PDB file of C-alpha atoms in Angstrom:
ATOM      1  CA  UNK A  27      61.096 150.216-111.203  1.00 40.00           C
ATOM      2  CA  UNK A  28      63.114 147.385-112.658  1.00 44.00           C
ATOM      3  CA  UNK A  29      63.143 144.315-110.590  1.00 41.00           C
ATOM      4  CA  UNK A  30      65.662 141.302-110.502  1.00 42.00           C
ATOM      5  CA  UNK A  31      65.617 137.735-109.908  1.00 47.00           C
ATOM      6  CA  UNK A  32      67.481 136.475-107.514  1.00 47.00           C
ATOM      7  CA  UNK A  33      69.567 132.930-107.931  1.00 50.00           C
ATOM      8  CA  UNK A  34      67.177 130.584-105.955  1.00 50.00           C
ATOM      9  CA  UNK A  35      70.632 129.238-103.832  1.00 47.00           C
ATOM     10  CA  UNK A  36      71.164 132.654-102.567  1.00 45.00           C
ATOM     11  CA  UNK A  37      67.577 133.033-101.802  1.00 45.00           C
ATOM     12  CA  UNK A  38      67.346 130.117 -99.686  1.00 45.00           C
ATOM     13  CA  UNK A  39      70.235 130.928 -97.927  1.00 41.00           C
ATOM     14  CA  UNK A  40      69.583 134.702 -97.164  1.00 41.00           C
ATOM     15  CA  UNK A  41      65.981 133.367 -96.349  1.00 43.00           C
ATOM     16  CA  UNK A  42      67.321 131.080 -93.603  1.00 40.00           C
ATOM     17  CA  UNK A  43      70.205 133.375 -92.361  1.00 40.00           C
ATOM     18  CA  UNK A  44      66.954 135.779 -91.040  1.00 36.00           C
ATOM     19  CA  UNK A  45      65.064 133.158 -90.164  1.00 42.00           C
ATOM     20  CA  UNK A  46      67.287 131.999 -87.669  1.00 39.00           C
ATOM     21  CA  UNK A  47      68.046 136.093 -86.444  1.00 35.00           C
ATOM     22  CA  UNK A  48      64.371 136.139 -84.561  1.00 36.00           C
ATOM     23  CA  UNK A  49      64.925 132.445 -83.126  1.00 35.00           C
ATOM     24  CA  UNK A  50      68.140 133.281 -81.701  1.00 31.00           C
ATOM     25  CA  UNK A  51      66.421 136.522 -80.653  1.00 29.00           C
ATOM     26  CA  UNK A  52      63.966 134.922 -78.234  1.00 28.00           C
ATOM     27  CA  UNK A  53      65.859 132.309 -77.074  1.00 29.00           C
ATOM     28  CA  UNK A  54      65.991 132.253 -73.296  1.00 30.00           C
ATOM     29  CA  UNK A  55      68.752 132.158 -71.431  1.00 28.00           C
ATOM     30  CA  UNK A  56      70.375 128.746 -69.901  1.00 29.00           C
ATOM     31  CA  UNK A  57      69.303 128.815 -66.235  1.00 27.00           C
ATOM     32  CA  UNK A  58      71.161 128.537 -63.058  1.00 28.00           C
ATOM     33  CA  UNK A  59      72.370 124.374 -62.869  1.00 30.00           C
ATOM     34  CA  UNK A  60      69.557 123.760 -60.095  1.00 30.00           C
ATOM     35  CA  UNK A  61      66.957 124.711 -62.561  1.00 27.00           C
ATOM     36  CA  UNK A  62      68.644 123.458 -66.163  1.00 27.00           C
ATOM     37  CA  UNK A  63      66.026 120.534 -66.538  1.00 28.00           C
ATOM     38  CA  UNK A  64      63.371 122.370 -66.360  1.00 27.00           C
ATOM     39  CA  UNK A  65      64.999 124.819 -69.164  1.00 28.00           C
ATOM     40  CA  UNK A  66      64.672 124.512 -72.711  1.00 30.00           C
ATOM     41  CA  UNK A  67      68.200 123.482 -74.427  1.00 28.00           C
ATOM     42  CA  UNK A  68      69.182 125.914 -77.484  1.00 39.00           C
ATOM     43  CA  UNK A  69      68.641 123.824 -80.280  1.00 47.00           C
ATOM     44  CA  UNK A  70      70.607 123.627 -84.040  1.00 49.00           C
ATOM     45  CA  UNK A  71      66.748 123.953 -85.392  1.00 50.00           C
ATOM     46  CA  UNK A  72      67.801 127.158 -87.532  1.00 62.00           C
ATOM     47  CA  UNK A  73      71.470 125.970 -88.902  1.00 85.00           C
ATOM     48  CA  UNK A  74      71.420 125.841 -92.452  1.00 92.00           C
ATOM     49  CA  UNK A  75      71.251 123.107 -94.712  1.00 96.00           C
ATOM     50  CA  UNK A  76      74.682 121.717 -96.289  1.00 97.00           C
ATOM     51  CA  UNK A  77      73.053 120.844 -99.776  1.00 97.00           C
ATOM     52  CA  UNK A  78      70.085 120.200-101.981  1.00 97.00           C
ATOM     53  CA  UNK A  79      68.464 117.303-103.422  1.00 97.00           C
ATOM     54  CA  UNK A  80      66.560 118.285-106.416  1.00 97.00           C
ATOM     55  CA  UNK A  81      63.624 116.184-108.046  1.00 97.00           C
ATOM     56  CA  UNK A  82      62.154 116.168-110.850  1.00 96.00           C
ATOM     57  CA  UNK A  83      59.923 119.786-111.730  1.00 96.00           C
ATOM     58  CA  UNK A  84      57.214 120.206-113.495  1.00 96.00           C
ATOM     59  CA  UNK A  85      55.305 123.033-115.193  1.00 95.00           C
ATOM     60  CA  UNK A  86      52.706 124.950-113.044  1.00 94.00           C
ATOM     61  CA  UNK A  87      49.581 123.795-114.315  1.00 92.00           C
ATOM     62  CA  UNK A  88      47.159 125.783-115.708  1.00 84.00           C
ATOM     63  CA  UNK A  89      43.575 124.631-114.195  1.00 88.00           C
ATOM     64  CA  UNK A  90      42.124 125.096-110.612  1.00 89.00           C
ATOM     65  CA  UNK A  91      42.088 120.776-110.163  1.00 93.00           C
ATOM     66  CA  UNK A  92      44.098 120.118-107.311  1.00 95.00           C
ATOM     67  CA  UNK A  93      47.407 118.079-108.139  1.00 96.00           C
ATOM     68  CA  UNK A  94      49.670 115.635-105.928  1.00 97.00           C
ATOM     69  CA  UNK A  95      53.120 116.114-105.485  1.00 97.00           C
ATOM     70  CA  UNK A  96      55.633 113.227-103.923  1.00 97.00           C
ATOM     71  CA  UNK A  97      58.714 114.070-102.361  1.00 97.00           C
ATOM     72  CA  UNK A  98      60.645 110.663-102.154  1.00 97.00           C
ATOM     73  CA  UNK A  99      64.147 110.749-100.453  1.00 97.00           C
ATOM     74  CA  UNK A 100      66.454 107.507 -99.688  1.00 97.00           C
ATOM     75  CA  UNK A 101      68.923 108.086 -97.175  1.00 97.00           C
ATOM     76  CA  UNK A 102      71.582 105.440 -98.301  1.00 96.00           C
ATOM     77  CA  UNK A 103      74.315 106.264 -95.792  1.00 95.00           C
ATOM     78  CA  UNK A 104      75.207 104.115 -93.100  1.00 97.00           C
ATOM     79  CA  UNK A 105      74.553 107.130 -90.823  1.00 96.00           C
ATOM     80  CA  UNK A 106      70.990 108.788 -89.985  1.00 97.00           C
ATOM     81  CA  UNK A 107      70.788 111.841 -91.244  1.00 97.00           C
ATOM     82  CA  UNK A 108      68.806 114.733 -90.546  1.00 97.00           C
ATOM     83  CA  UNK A 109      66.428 116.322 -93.734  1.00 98.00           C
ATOM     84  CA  UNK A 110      63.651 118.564 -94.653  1.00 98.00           C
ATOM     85  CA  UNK A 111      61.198 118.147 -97.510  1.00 98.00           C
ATOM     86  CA  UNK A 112      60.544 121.470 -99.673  1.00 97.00           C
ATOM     87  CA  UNK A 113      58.567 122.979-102.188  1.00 98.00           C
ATOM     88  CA  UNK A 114      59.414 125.572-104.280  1.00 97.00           C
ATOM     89  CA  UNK A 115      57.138 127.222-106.880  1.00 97.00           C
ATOM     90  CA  UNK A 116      58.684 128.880-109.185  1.00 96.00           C
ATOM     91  CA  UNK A 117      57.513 132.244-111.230  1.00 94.00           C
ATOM     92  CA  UNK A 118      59.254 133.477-114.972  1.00 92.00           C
ATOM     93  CA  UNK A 119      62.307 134.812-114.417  1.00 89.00           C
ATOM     94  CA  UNK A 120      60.696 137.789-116.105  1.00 87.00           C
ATOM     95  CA  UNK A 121      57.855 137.760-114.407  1.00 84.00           C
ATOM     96  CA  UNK A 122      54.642 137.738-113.740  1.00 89.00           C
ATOM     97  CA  UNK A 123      55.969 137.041-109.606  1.00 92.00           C
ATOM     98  CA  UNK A 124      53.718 134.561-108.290  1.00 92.00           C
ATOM     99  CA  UNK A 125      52.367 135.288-105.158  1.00 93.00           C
ATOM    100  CA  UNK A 126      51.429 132.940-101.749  1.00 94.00           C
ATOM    101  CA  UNK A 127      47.529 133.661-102.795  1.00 93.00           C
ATOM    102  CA  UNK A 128      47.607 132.080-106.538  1.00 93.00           C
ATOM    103  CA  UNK A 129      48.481 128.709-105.125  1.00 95.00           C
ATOM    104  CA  UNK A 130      46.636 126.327-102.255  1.00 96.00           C
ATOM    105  CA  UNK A 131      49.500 123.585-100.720  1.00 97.00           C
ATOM    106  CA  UNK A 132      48.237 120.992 -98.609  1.00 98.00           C
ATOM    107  CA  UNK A 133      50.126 118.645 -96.971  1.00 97.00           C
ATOM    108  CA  UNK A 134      48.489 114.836 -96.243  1.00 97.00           C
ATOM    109  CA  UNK A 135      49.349 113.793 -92.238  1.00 95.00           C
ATOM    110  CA  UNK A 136      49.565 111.479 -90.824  1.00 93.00           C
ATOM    111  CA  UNK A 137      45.945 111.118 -89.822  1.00 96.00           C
ATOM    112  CA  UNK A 138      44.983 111.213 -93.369  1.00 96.00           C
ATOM    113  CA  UNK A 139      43.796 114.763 -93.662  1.00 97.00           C
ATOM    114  CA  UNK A 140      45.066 117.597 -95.852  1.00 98.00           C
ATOM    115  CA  UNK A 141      46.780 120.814 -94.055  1.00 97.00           C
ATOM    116  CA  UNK A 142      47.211 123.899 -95.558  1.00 97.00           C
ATOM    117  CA  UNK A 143      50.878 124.915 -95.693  1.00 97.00           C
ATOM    118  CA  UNK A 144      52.356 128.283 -95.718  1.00 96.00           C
ATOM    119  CA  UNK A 145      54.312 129.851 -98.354  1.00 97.00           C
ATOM    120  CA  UNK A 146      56.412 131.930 -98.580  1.00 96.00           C
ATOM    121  CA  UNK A 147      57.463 134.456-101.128  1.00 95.00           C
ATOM    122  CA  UNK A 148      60.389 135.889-102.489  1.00 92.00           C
ATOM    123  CA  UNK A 149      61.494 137.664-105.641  1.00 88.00           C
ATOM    124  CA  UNK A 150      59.028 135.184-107.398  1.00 89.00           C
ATOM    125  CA  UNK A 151      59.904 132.015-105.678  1.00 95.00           C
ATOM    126  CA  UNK A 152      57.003 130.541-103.277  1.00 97.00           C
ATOM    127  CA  UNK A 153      58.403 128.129-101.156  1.00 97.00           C
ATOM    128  CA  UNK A 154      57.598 125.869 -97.978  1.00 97.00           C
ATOM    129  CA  UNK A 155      59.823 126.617 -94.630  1.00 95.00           C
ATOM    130  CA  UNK A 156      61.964 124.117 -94.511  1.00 95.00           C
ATOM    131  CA  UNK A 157      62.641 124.433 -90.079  1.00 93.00           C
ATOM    132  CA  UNK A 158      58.924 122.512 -88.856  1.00 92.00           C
ATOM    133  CA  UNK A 159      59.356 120.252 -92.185  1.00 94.00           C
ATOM    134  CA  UNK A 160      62.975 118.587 -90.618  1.00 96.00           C
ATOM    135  CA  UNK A 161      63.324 115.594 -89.208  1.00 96.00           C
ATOM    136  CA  UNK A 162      65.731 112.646 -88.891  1.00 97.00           C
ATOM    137  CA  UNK A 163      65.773 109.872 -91.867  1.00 98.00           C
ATOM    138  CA  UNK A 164      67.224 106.866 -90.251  1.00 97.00           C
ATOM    139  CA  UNK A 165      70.129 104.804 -92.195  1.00 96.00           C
ATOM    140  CA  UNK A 166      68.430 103.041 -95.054  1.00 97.00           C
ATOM    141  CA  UNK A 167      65.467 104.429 -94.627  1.00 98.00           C
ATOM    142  CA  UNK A 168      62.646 106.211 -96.727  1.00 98.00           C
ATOM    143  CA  UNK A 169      61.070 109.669 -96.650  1.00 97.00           C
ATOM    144  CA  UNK A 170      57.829 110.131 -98.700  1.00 97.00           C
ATOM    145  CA  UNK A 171      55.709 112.948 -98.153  1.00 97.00           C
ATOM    146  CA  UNK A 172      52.429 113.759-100.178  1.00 98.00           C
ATOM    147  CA  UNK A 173      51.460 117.400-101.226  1.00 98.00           C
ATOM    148  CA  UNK A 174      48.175 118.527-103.185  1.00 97.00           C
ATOM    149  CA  UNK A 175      48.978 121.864-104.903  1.00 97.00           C
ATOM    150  CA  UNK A 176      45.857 123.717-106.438  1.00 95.00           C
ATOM    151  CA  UNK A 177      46.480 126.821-108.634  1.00 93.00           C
ATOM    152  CA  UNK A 178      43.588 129.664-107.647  1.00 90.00           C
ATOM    153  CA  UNK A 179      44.809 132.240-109.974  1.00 86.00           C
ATOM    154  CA  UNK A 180      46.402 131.660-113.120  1.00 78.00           C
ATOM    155  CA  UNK A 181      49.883 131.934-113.830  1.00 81.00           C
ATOM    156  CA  UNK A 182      52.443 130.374-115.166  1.00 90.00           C
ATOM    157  CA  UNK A 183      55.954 128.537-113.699  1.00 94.00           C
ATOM    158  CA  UNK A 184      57.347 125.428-112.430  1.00 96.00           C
ATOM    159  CA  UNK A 185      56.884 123.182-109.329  1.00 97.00           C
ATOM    160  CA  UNK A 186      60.287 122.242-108.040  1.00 97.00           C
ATOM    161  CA  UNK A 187      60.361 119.936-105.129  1.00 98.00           C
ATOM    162  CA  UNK A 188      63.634 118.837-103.015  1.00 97.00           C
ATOM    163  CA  UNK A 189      64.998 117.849 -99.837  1.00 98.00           C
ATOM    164  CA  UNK A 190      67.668 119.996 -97.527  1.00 98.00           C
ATOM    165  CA  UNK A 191      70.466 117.810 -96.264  1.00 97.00           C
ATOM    166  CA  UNK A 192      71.928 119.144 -92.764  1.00 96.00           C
ATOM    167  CA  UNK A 193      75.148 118.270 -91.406  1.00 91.00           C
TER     168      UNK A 193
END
């Protein structure tokens, strides 16, 4: 069967339209006012980004040595702003599809050790959920986040990071 490659824009964005169908799924219910403080507040955390900052890609590489990847984002605005760091790995357009087992990620915290971070896959994109990565960039501030990528099965494609920009 002949397959298809989606545009990555209208993967992300069907990707995070179901996301957010199980989140809004589970929610619970706003209690009674006597008991509302004691009740979790429905939160934005599944509202789609507005845009995309792309950085610089690179070519997947070709050995099993593990290899950093910085995300660095600026928030110049006089206004904080709320952002979520991404990695997208990227397979031919026609094909072999890369899957979440032919790549490690690892992301450094902030206690200094490496965590493995999910992928996942779609119509030969591998990418990092963008929902736990948000947070808020304060005005003037700096983002810089350190990955370690390390290719386990050979294949070929690019490493694209970028950072979601919410309203």
């Amino acid at each position: 069967m002949p397959t298809r490659k989606v545009p990555r824009p209208s993967l992300v964005l069907a990707t995070l339209a179901l996301a957010a169908l199980p989140a809004a799924a589970f929610t619970p219910p706003v209690q009674a006012a006597g008991s509302a403080a004691s009740a979790p507040l429905p939160t934005s955390a599944a509202a789609a980004p507005v845009s995309f900052v792309n950085l610089p890609s690179r070519p997947l590489p070709a050995d099993h040595a593990a290899h950093r990847i910085t995300v660095t984002y600026r928030n110049n605005s006089s206004a904080d702003q709320t952002v979520a760091p991404q990695i997208l790995v990227e397979s031919p357009d026609k094909g072999p599809f890369l899957e979440p087992g032919d790549v490690r990620l690892e992301l450094l915290a902030a206690d200094g050790r490496w965590q493995t971070v999910p992928l996942g896959s779609q119509t030969g994109t591998l990418y990092t959920d963008l929902i736990p990565a948000k947070l808020v960039l304060h005005s003037h501030h700096t983002l810089t986040v350190h990955y370690r990528l390390t290719v386990t099965e050979a294949g070929q494609g690019a490493i694209e990071p970028r950072v979601a920009l919410y309203a």
